[in-house]
Short mmCIF file of C-alpha atoms in Angstrom, two decimals:
data_model
loop_
_atom_site.label_atom_id
_atom_site.label_comp_id
_atom_site.label_asym_id
_atom_site.label_seq_id
_atom_site.Cartn_x
_atom_site.Cartn_y
_atom_site.Cartn_z
CA MET A 1 124.21 94.33 93.46
CA ASN A 2 120.87 96.07 94.16
CA ASN A 3 118.02 93.70 94.86
CA PRO A 4 114.58 94.97 93.76
CA CYS A 5 113.01 93.19 96.74
CA TYR A 6 113.46 93.64 100.47
CA GLN A 7 116.21 91.70 102.20
CA ALA A 8 116.39 91.39 105.98
CA SER A 9 119.34 93.14 107.58
CA GLY A 10 120.31 90.06 109.63
CA ARG A 11 120.35 91.96 112.93
CA VAL A 12 119.65 90.16 116.20
CA PRO A 13 118.98 92.57 119.11
CA VAL A 14 120.15 91.57 122.61
CA THR A 15 116.53 91.71 123.75
CA LEU A 16 116.03 88.33 122.09
CA LEU A 17 117.48 86.44 125.09
CA PRO A 18 115.24 87.80 127.90
CA LEU A 19 112.19 87.68 125.66
CA PHE A 20 113.08 84.12 124.69
CA LEU A 21 112.95 83.16 128.38
CA LEU A 22 109.55 84.83 128.71
CA ALA A 23 108.37 82.88 125.66
CA LEU A 24 109.42 79.65 127.40
CA LEU A 25 107.29 80.61 130.39
CA ALA A 26 104.35 81.40 128.07
CA ILE A 27 104.53 77.89 126.64
CA LEU A 28 104.13 76.19 130.06
CA PRO A 29 100.36 76.77 130.54
CA CYS A 30 99.73 75.81 126.92
CA ALA A 31 101.70 72.59 127.42
CA TRP A 32 99.74 71.80 130.60
CA VAL A 33 96.35 72.27 128.87
CA TYR A 34 97.51 70.23 125.88
CA ALA A 35 98.78 67.35 128.04
CA TRP A 36 95.58 67.30 130.09
CA ALA A 37 93.36 67.38 126.99
CA LEU A 38 95.22 64.47 125.37
CA GLY A 39 94.07 62.21 128.18
CA SER A 40 90.47 63.39 127.94
CA ILE A 41 89.58 63.39 124.25
CA PRO A 42 89.43 60.79 121.46
CA ILE A 43 92.65 60.15 119.56
CA VAL A 44 91.21 61.54 116.28
CA ILE A 45 90.46 64.87 117.92
CA GLY A 46 93.86 64.68 119.56
CA VAL A 47 95.47 65.08 116.12
CA LEU A 48 93.60 68.35 115.63
CA LEU A 49 94.61 69.40 119.12
CA ALA A 50 98.24 68.74 118.24
CA PHE A 51 97.93 71.11 115.29
CA ALA A 52 96.37 73.69 117.60
CA TYR A 53 99.23 73.34 120.11
CA SER A 54 101.78 73.67 117.31
CA ALA A 55 99.97 76.77 116.04
CA CYS A 56 99.97 78.20 119.57
CA MET A 57 103.74 77.77 119.81
CA ALA A 58 104.12 79.29 116.33
CA LEU A 59 102.15 82.33 117.49
CA ILE A 60 104.44 82.68 120.50
CA VAL A 61 107.50 82.46 118.24
CA ARG A 62 106.07 85.08 115.87
CA THR A 63 105.31 87.36 118.81
CA LEU A 64 108.87 86.83 120.06
CA ALA A 65 110.32 87.87 116.70
CA THR A 66 108.01 90.89 116.59
CA CYS A 67 108.77 92.15 120.09
CA ALA A 68 112.50 91.44 119.91
CA LYS A 69 112.68 93.01 116.41
CA VAL A 70 114.79 90.17 115.06
CA ARG A 71 115.64 90.67 111.37
CA ASN A 72 117.58 87.43 110.93
CA PRO A 73 115.42 84.60 109.54
CA GLY A 74 118.12 82.00 110.28
CA TRP A 75 118.33 82.92 113.94
CA MET A 76 114.56 83.03 114.35
CA GLY A 77 114.26 79.65 112.66
CA LYS A 78 116.65 78.22 115.25
CA ALA A 79 114.82 80.01 118.07
CA GLY A 80 111.56 78.49 116.81
CA ILE A 81 113.12 75.01 116.86
CA LEU A 82 114.38 75.50 120.43
CA LEU A 83 110.99 76.71 121.65
CA ALA A 84 109.25 73.85 119.86
CA LEU A 85 111.61 71.33 121.44
CA ALA A 86 110.99 72.90 124.85
CA GLY A 87 107.22 72.82 124.30
CA TRP A 88 107.31 69.20 123.18
CA TYR A 89 109.53 68.20 126.09
CA VAL A 90 107.45 70.03 128.70
CA GLN A 91 104.11 68.68 127.49
CA TRP A 92 105.69 65.20 127.51
CA ALA A 93 106.70 65.71 131.14
CA PHE A 94 103.20 66.92 132.01
CA TRP A 95 101.60 63.99 130.21
CA LEU A 96 103.80 61.43 131.92
CA ALA A 97 103.18 63.07 135.30
CA MET A 98 99.42 62.92 134.74
CA LEU A 99 99.73 59.30 133.67
CA VAL A 100 101.70 58.37 136.80
CA SER A 101 99.29 60.31 139.01
CA ALA A 102 96.29 58.59 137.42
CA LYS A 103 97.80 55.16 138.11
CA SER A 104 98.58 56.01 141.71
CA GLY A 105 95.24 57.74 142.26
CA ALA A 106 96.93 60.84 143.70
CA THR A 107 96.47 63.96 141.55
CA ALA A 108 97.49 66.60 144.09
CA GLY A 109 101.20 66.28 143.36
CA THR A 110 101.01 66.20 139.57
CA LEU A 111 102.89 69.47 139.14
CA GLN A 112 105.63 68.30 141.44
CA VAL A 113 105.91 65.01 139.58
CA ALA A 114 106.07 66.89 136.29
CA LEU A 115 108.77 69.20 137.62
CA ASN A 116 110.81 66.27 138.90
CA ALA A 117 110.43 64.49 135.59
CA ALA A 118 111.47 67.56 133.60
CA LEU A 119 114.54 68.01 135.77
CA ASP A 120 115.55 64.38 135.29
CA PRO A 121 115.54 63.69 131.53
CA ALA A 122 117.17 60.29 131.98
CA ASP A 123 114.42 59.09 134.30
CA MET A 124 111.73 60.53 132.01
CA PHE A 125 113.29 58.78 129.04
CA ALA A 126 113.31 55.52 131.00
CA VAL A 127 109.59 55.87 131.77
CA ALA A 128 108.86 56.63 128.13
CA SER A 129 110.91 53.61 127.05
CA ASP A 130 108.95 51.40 129.41
CA ILE A 131 105.71 52.60 127.84
CA ALA A 132 107.04 52.08 124.33
CA THR A 133 108.23 48.52 125.09
CA SER A 134 105.30 47.54 127.27
CA GLY A 135 101.68 46.92 126.55
CA GLY A 136 101.03 50.63 126.10
CA VAL A 137 98.59 52.95 127.87
CA ARG A 138 94.85 53.40 128.20
CA ILE A 139 93.26 56.62 126.95
CA ARG A 140 89.54 56.99 127.74
CA ASN A 141 89.23 53.23 128.27
CA ALA A 142 90.94 52.55 124.94
CA ALA A 143 94.17 50.54 124.93
CA VAL A 144 96.91 52.21 122.88
CA PRO A 145 99.97 50.02 122.16
CA GLY A 146 103.28 51.41 123.34
CA PHE A 147 104.84 51.62 119.89
CA ILE A 148 101.83 53.65 118.70
CA VAL A 149 102.42 56.08 121.56
CA ALA A 150 106.08 56.35 120.53
CA LEU A 151 105.09 57.08 116.91
CA ILE A 152 102.63 59.71 118.10
CA TRP A 153 105.40 61.41 120.07
CA LEU A 154 107.70 61.42 117.05
CA GLY A 155 104.90 62.72 114.84
CA GLU A 156 104.21 65.48 117.33
CA LEU A 157 107.89 66.36 117.39
CA ALA A 158 108.04 66.64 113.59
CA MET A 159 104.90 68.76 113.53
CA HIS A 160 106.05 71.07 116.29
CA LEU A 161 109.46 71.60 114.74
CA MET A 162 108.01 72.74 111.42
CA LEU A 163 105.41 75.42 112.09
CA PRO A 164 107.08 77.48 114.87
CA SER A 165 110.37 77.53 112.98
CA LEU A 166 108.61 78.54 109.76
CA MET A 167 106.63 81.31 111.44
CA GLY A 168 109.76 82.67 113.08
CA ARG A 169 111.65 82.75 109.80
CA MET A 170 108.75 84.39 107.99
CA ARG A 171 108.31 87.13 110.57
CA ALA A 172 112.04 87.92 110.68
CA GLY A 173 112.04 88.18 106.89
CA GLU A 174 109.15 90.67 106.68
CA PRO A 175 109.92 94.33 105.86
CA PHE A 176 111.42 96.29 108.73
CA CYS A 177 112.09 100.04 108.69
CA GLU A 178 115.68 100.32 109.86
CA THR A 179 115.48 104.11 110.08
CA ALA A 180 112.35 104.15 112.24
CA LEU A 181 113.26 100.86 114.00
CA ALA A 182 109.75 99.54 113.49
CA TRP A 183 108.03 96.84 111.46
CA ALA A 184 106.30 97.96 108.31
CA ASP A 185 102.51 98.19 108.52
CA SER A 186 100.88 95.70 106.17
CA GLN A 187 97.61 96.23 104.30
CA VAL A 188 95.83 93.93 101.86
CA VAL A 189 94.48 96.31 99.22
CA GLU A 190 90.74 95.99 98.76
CA GLY A 191 89.69 94.94 95.30
CA ARG A 192 90.69 92.29 92.80
CA PHE A 193 93.01 92.72 89.85
CA ALA A 194 93.63 90.83 86.62
CA LEU A 195 95.99 87.86 86.91
CA LEU A 196 99.64 88.67 86.27
CA GLY A 197 102.11 86.59 84.30
CA SER A 198 105.83 86.02 84.65
CA GLU A 199 106.55 88.74 82.08
CA ASP A 200 104.55 91.23 84.15
CA VAL A 201 106.54 90.31 87.24
CA GLU A 202 109.84 90.82 85.41
CA ARG A 203 108.67 94.22 84.23
CA LEU A 204 107.72 95.14 87.79
CA ARG A 205 111.11 94.04 89.10
CA ALA A 206 112.75 96.27 86.50
CA ASP A 207 110.40 99.22 87.05
CA PRO A 208 108.14 99.14 90.15
CA ALA A 209 106.49 102.37 88.93
CA LEU A 210 104.54 100.17 86.47
CA LEU A 211 102.54 98.69 89.36
CA PRO A 212 99.41 100.88 88.95
CA THR A 213 99.54 100.36 85.19
CA LEU A 214 99.77 96.56 85.30
CA LEU A 215 97.12 96.11 87.99
CA VAL A 216 93.82 96.13 86.12
CA PRO A 217 90.76 96.26 88.45
CA LEU A 218 88.22 93.44 88.20
CA ALA A 219 84.76 92.88 89.65
CA LEU A 220 84.75 92.16 93.38
CA ASP A 221 83.33 88.68 92.74
CA ALA A 222 85.90 87.70 90.09
CA PRO A 223 86.89 84.04 90.76
CA ASP A 224 90.48 84.39 89.52
CA TYR A 225 92.43 87.47 90.47
CA ALA A 226 95.68 88.97 91.72
CA GLU A 227 95.92 90.22 95.30
CA LEU A 228 98.16 93.10 96.40
CA THR A 229 99.59 93.61 99.88
CA ILE A 230 101.29 96.91 100.74
CA TYR A 231 103.92 97.25 103.47
CA ARG A 232 104.26 100.85 104.63
CA CYS A 233 107.52 102.11 106.11
CA ARG A 234 107.38 105.45 107.89
CA ALA A 235 110.91 106.64 107.13
CA SER A 236 112.03 104.65 104.10
CA ASP A 237 110.81 102.91 100.97
CA SER A 238 107.62 100.87 101.16
CA PHE A 239 107.10 97.41 99.67
CA ALA A 240 104.49 95.32 97.86
CA SER A 241 103.72 91.62 97.56
CA LEU A 242 101.60 90.07 94.82
CA VAL A 243 99.90 86.69 94.61
CA ASN A 244 97.65 85.12 91.97
CA ILE A 245 94.54 83.44 93.40
CA THR A 246 92.68 80.98 91.18
CA SER A 247 89.65 78.77 91.78
CA HIS A 248 89.57 75.10 90.83
CA PRO A 249 86.95 72.36 91.31
CA GLY A 250 87.87 70.25 94.33
CA ASP A 251 87.67 66.49 94.73
CA ARG A 252 84.17 66.74 96.21
CA GLY A 253 82.88 69.30 93.73
CA ARG A 254 83.57 72.24 96.01
CA PRO A 255 85.72 75.04 94.58
CA GLU A 256 89.22 75.29 95.99
CA ARG A 257 91.49 78.30 95.97
CA ARG A 258 95.11 78.09 94.96
CA LYS A 259 97.62 80.81 95.70
CA GLU A 260 100.65 81.40 93.50
CA PRO A 261 103.13 83.88 94.98
CA LEU A 262 104.45 86.21 92.29
CA VAL A 263 106.80 88.57 94.11
CA ASP A 264 107.49 89.16 97.81
CA TYR A 265 108.31 92.56 99.24
CA LEU A 266 108.99 94.42 95.98
CA ARG A 267 110.64 97.72 96.82
CA LEU A 268 108.63 100.83 95.85
CA PRO A 269 111.31 103.53 95.84
CA GLY A 270 109.96 107.02 96.44
CA MET A 271 106.37 105.98 95.73
CA ASP A 272 103.46 107.53 97.61
CA VAL A 273 101.70 104.30 98.61
CA ASP A 274 98.68 106.12 100.01
CA ALA A 275 98.09 107.72 96.61
CA LEU A 276 98.72 104.34 94.99
CA VAL A 277 96.07 102.64 97.14
CA ARG A 278 93.57 105.41 96.43
CA GLN A 279 94.23 105.09 92.71
CA LEU A 280 93.74 101.32 92.76
CA THR A 281 90.64 101.28 94.95
CA GLN A 282 88.75 104.20 93.42
CA PRO A 283 86.95 103.94 90.06
CA GLN A 284 89.34 104.79 87.24
CA ASP A 285 88.41 107.35 84.61
CA ILE A 286 89.59 105.59 81.47
CA ALA A 287 88.49 108.48 79.28
CA GLY A 288 90.82 110.81 81.15
CA ARG A 289 88.15 113.27 82.25
CA ASP A 290 89.35 115.61 85.00
CA GLU A 291 88.26 114.14 88.33
CA ASN A 292 87.81 117.66 89.78
CA ALA A 293 85.04 118.28 87.26
CA ASP A 294 82.84 115.80 89.13
CA ARG A 295 82.92 117.48 92.51
CA PRO A 296 80.07 119.92 93.31
CA VAL A 297 80.73 123.48 92.17
CA ALA A 298 80.00 126.56 94.22
CA PRO A 299 76.37 127.81 94.04
CA GLU A 300 77.45 130.93 92.14
CA LEU A 301 78.78 128.71 89.32
CA ALA A 302 75.72 126.46 89.09
CA PRO A 303 74.10 128.51 86.26
CA ALA A 304 77.32 128.44 84.22
CA LEU A 305 77.64 124.68 84.70
CA ALA A 306 74.02 124.14 83.64
CA LEU A 307 74.62 126.16 80.46
CA LEU A 308 77.74 124.11 79.70
CA GLN A 309 75.85 120.84 80.14
CA ASP A 310 73.08 122.14 77.84
CA GLY A 311 75.61 122.89 75.11
CA ALA A 312 75.39 126.66 75.42
CA HIS A 313 79.16 127.03 75.45
CA GLU A 314 79.49 130.75 74.77
CA GLN A 315 76.93 131.69 77.42
CA ALA A 316 78.55 129.28 79.88
CA CYS A 317 81.94 130.92 79.35
CA THR A 318 80.48 134.38 79.89
CA ALA A 319 78.69 133.32 83.09
CA ALA A 320 81.77 131.56 84.48
CA ALA A 321 84.13 134.43 83.60
CA ALA A 322 82.23 136.64 86.06
CA GLN A 323 83.66 134.50 88.89
CA LEU A 324 87.30 134.52 87.77
CA ASN A 325 88.12 137.25 90.32
CA SER A 326 86.50 135.43 93.23
CA ASP A 327 88.31 135.50 96.57
CA ASP A 328 87.83 131.73 96.85
CA PRO A 329 90.61 129.81 94.98
CA ALA A 330 88.28 126.81 94.51
CA VAL A 331 85.69 129.02 92.82
CA GLN A 332 88.40 130.51 90.59
CA ALA A 333 89.57 127.04 89.59
CA ASP A 334 86.06 125.85 88.75
CA ALA A 335 85.39 129.02 86.78
CA LEU A 336 88.58 128.49 84.76
CA ARG A 337 87.61 124.87 84.12
CA ILE A 338 84.15 125.80 82.81
CA CYS A 339 85.66 128.51 80.61
CA ALA A 340 88.30 126.10 79.28
CA LEU A 341 85.75 123.39 78.49
CA ALA A 342 83.35 125.89 76.93
CA CYS A 343 86.01 127.44 74.68
CA SER A 344 87.24 123.98 73.66
CA GLY A 345 83.68 123.03 72.78
CA ILE A 346 83.36 125.90 70.30
CA GLU A 347 86.99 125.57 69.11
CA ARG A 348 88.18 128.92 70.39
CA TRP A 349 91.57 127.36 70.89
CA SER A 350 93.63 130.36 71.89
CA GLU A 351 91.21 131.20 74.69
CA ALA A 352 90.92 127.54 75.71
CA ARG A 353 94.71 127.33 75.86
CA TYR A 354 94.84 130.39 78.12
CA PHE A 355 92.21 128.98 80.50
CA TRP A 356 93.83 125.52 80.71
CA GLN A 357 97.21 127.05 81.45
CA ALA A 358 95.68 129.27 84.12
CA LEU A 359 93.87 126.27 85.62
CA PHE A 360 97.21 124.41 85.76
CA GLY A 361 98.43 127.19 88.06
CA HIS A 362 95.65 126.24 90.49
CA GLU A 363 95.73 122.48 89.90
CA PRO A 364 99.10 121.28 88.52
CA THR A 365 97.87 117.88 87.32
CA ALA A 366 98.91 115.77 84.35
CA HIS A 367 95.37 116.08 82.96
CA ASN A 368 95.47 119.86 82.94
CA ALA A 369 98.97 119.89 81.45
CA LEU A 370 97.80 117.56 78.67
CA GLN A 371 94.85 119.84 77.95
CA ALA A 372 97.22 122.81 77.78
CA ALA A 373 99.39 120.82 75.36
CA THR A 374 96.59 119.83 72.99
CA THR A 375 94.95 123.26 72.95
CA SER A 376 98.36 124.87 72.32
CA VAL A 377 98.74 122.67 69.25
CA MET A 378 95.23 123.49 68.07
CA ALA A 379 96.01 127.19 68.57
CA GLY A 380 99.08 126.89 66.35
CA ALA A 381 101.67 126.98 69.15
CA THR A 382 103.20 123.56 68.50
CA ALA A 383 106.50 124.28 70.26
CA GLN A 384 104.69 125.30 73.44
CA GLY A 385 102.50 122.23 73.08
CA VAL A 386 105.60 120.03 73.07
CA ASP A 387 106.80 121.66 76.28
CA TRP A 388 103.41 121.11 77.91
CA VAL A 389 103.09 117.45 76.88
CA GLU A 390 106.56 116.68 78.23
CA GLN A 391 105.52 118.28 81.52
CA ALA A 392 102.31 116.25 81.48
CA ALA A 393 104.28 113.03 80.97
CA GLU A 394 106.70 113.90 83.77
CA LEU A 395 103.84 114.62 86.18
CA ASN A 396 102.03 111.46 85.16
CA LEU A 397 105.06 109.30 85.86
CA ARG A 398 104.78 110.38 89.50
CA SER A 399 101.01 110.59 89.92
CA ARG A 400 99.85 107.82 87.53
CA GLU A 401 96.54 109.66 87.19
CA LEU A 402 96.30 108.74 83.48
CA PRO A 403 97.39 105.73 81.46
CA MET A 404 100.62 106.97 79.88
CA LEU A 405 99.42 105.92 76.42
CA GLN A 406 96.55 108.37 76.79
CA VAL A 407 99.01 111.25 77.11
CA TRP A 408 100.75 110.38 73.84
CA ILE A 409 97.56 109.45 71.98
CA GLY A 410 95.87 112.71 72.97
CA PHE A 411 98.83 114.77 71.81
CA VAL A 412 99.26 112.84 68.56
CA THR A 413 95.56 113.27 67.79
CA ALA A 414 95.87 117.04 68.20
CA LEU A 415 98.94 117.16 65.95
CA GLY A 416 97.14 115.14 63.31
CA ARG A 417 94.16 117.49 63.33
CA VAL A 418 96.35 120.48 62.48
CA GLY A 419 98.43 118.69 59.85
CA GLN A 420 101.59 118.34 61.97
CA GLU A 421 102.15 114.66 61.15
CA ARG A 422 105.95 115.02 61.05
CA ALA A 423 105.93 116.51 64.55
CA ALA A 424 103.77 113.57 65.67
CA LEU A 425 106.31 110.91 64.63
CA PRO A 426 108.37 110.95 67.89
CA TYR A 427 105.19 110.41 69.90
CA LEU A 428 103.90 107.78 67.52
CA GLU A 429 107.16 105.95 68.16
CA LYS A 430 106.47 106.08 71.92
CA ILE A 431 103.10 104.45 71.27
CA ARG A 432 104.70 101.87 68.96
CA GLN A 433 107.28 101.08 71.65
CA VAL A 434 104.51 100.04 74.05
CA TYR A 435 103.47 97.24 71.67
CA ALA A 436 107.11 96.30 71.07
CA GLU A 437 107.76 95.93 74.81
CA LEU A 438 104.56 93.95 75.31
CA GLY A 439 105.53 91.55 72.51
CA THR A 440 102.03 90.30 71.72
CA THR A 441 98.93 91.49 69.88
CA ASP A 442 96.57 89.22 71.83
CA ALA A 443 93.34 91.17 72.41
CA THR A 444 92.81 89.73 75.91
CA VAL A 445 96.26 90.83 77.06
CA LEU A 446 95.84 94.30 75.58
CA TYR A 447 92.40 94.73 77.13
CA ALA A 448 93.65 93.62 80.54
CA GLN A 449 96.37 96.28 80.41
CA ARG A 450 94.09 99.01 79.06
CA ILE A 451 96.01 99.25 75.77
CA PRO A 452 94.11 99.85 72.49
CA PHE A 453 93.74 96.75 70.34
CA PHE A 454 96.53 96.25 67.84
CA GLY A 455 94.21 96.65 64.85
CA ALA A 456 92.98 99.98 66.22
CA PHE A 457 96.59 101.14 66.66
CA LEU A 458 97.41 100.22 63.06
CA ASP A 459 94.29 101.78 61.52
CA ASN A 460 94.36 104.96 63.61
CA THR A 461 98.05 105.69 63.07
CA ARG A 462 98.07 104.81 59.37
CA PRO A 463 96.82 108.24 58.10
CA LEU A 464 99.44 110.02 60.20
CA VAL A 465 102.31 107.76 59.14
CA ARG A 466 101.36 107.91 55.45
CA ALA A 467 101.13 111.69 55.61
CA ALA A 468 104.58 111.95 57.21
CA LEU A 469 106.39 109.21 55.26
CA ASP A 470 106.28 107.70 51.80
CA ASP A 471 104.95 104.18 51.32
CA GLU A 472 108.27 102.38 51.65
CA GLN A 473 109.28 104.42 54.71
CA GLY A 474 105.84 103.85 56.23
CA ARG A 475 106.06 100.12 55.68
CA ARG A 476 109.49 100.03 57.30
CA TRP A 477 108.20 102.13 60.19
CA TYR A 478 105.59 99.49 61.04
CA ALA A 479 107.87 96.58 60.13
CA ALA A 480 110.28 97.69 62.85
CA LEU A 481 107.80 96.01 65.25
CA LEU A 482 108.20 92.54 63.71
CA PRO A 483 111.28 91.35 65.64
CA SER A 484 109.57 92.25 68.94
CA LEU A 485 106.28 90.41 68.34
CA ASP A 486 105.40 86.77 68.85
CA ALA A 487 104.53 84.50 65.91
CA SER A 488 100.83 85.40 65.81
CA GLY A 489 101.65 89.10 66.11
CA ARG A 490 104.10 88.94 63.22
CA GLN A 491 101.53 87.12 61.10
CA GLU A 492 98.87 89.72 61.89
CA LEU A 493 101.21 92.63 61.15
CA ASN A 494 102.52 91.15 57.89
CA ALA A 495 98.95 90.61 56.66
CA TRP A 496 98.02 94.19 57.55
CA LEU A 497 101.15 95.57 55.86
CA ASP A 498 100.32 93.77 52.63
CA GLU A 499 96.80 95.13 52.74
CA ALA A 500 97.79 98.70 53.65
CA PHE A 501 100.94 99.13 51.57
CA GLY A 502 100.75 96.32 49.04
CA GLU A 503 102.78 93.14 48.99
CA SER A 504 106.46 93.72 49.61
CA ALA A 505 109.25 92.27 47.49
CA TRP A 506 111.25 91.48 50.62
CA GLN A 507 110.31 89.39 53.64
CA GLN A 508 111.06 90.03 57.28
CA PRO A 509 112.88 87.23 59.10
CA MET A 510 110.48 85.18 61.19
CA ALA A 511 113.05 84.19 63.85
#
């Protein structure tokens, strides 16, 4: 069964053993510093120091998993436990050696005492037992009862066993490119996105290509947002993780952040993640205007562009047409764009269609294909317009340069303007299906996903549907949405149907 998320291969390279021994050696100086500091600082600070020592061992375990390229979380969890036990045992030996040396007044042989203690666990256990059953020890002139020392040791052990093991398991479970034999490069995408719900996550698991559609950019200072992390693999599919981050008032009035993991390491099959990141981090053109129209044009086209912006469309087309034979492909493309926009502005649709199709040859984008589709329809070439809109949709599925609804809405609008309402029905059904899959008419949800409000959908499609179907067929066409909507959506649609088509003698089931 195919899992939509990454699963570690379970491989344990033989390099784990020698690198494990090196990790043990790396723990020794940390254990020495920790044992020395425990005898020199207050007990309260010692608790923080214990966390720091545990974090240090966790970092060593994570580095071990990284360098050894272990892709088996279970094995790395066990390796983390072994290293934590070794670190706890060694720092215990160091601490006891320092304690014995302090009592005897001879500090020169502390390392030797520690080594002897570590090599004789029975003797070390006996010394520890004596401390636990005796009057305790003195730390910075403070008497600490023996049983308290024993509890501290056990608490340290529990702490040290948790974090290194957890970090080892987490690292071994992160995406690894088996083809390139390298860890995936992670990147937290800049920007904040609207919070996602469980339904959004299920849709992403079913179709990861919806990721750029479901992630709606928010202001950079938005308090509640979704965060996206991308994992790039050089020779295989990349992955994405999503988490909701919300702010809540803390106990002392300070805001606290809570993280809710949504999905870990979602596979992005065949997706260009660099293009995805650019799309998510650059301002989106909701109106669908061609992004190439914003870049500076060549100086020789500046007069034509100025005429276009002043509304002198015919003069702009004439001025731009003089550059159509330029040796520079970029100048040709810009000249075609100005001619296409100018002809569209004065409704010379056949010429506009020609220029948009020619521009598509230079810039094969979904936007240009959609423009070729709509101008073909306006020029009376509906069949060619259908071919172009299907090509636009196919391109947009890969590039995600436009909201997919915009493709269908733009084409339906053109068909409606030329009285081709029957031809628009298949594309109206695509638009209707978006609302059926969403299952709600809540304005906040629709706005967050850049979908027109439900009322706007109903009012804008009504003339087309009524022109293509009789009243009873039209009512049934809209009523087909009812089983897919929630209770409030069904109530809203039923009320609109009664207003638009008159009260019906039959009722839709409300289940």
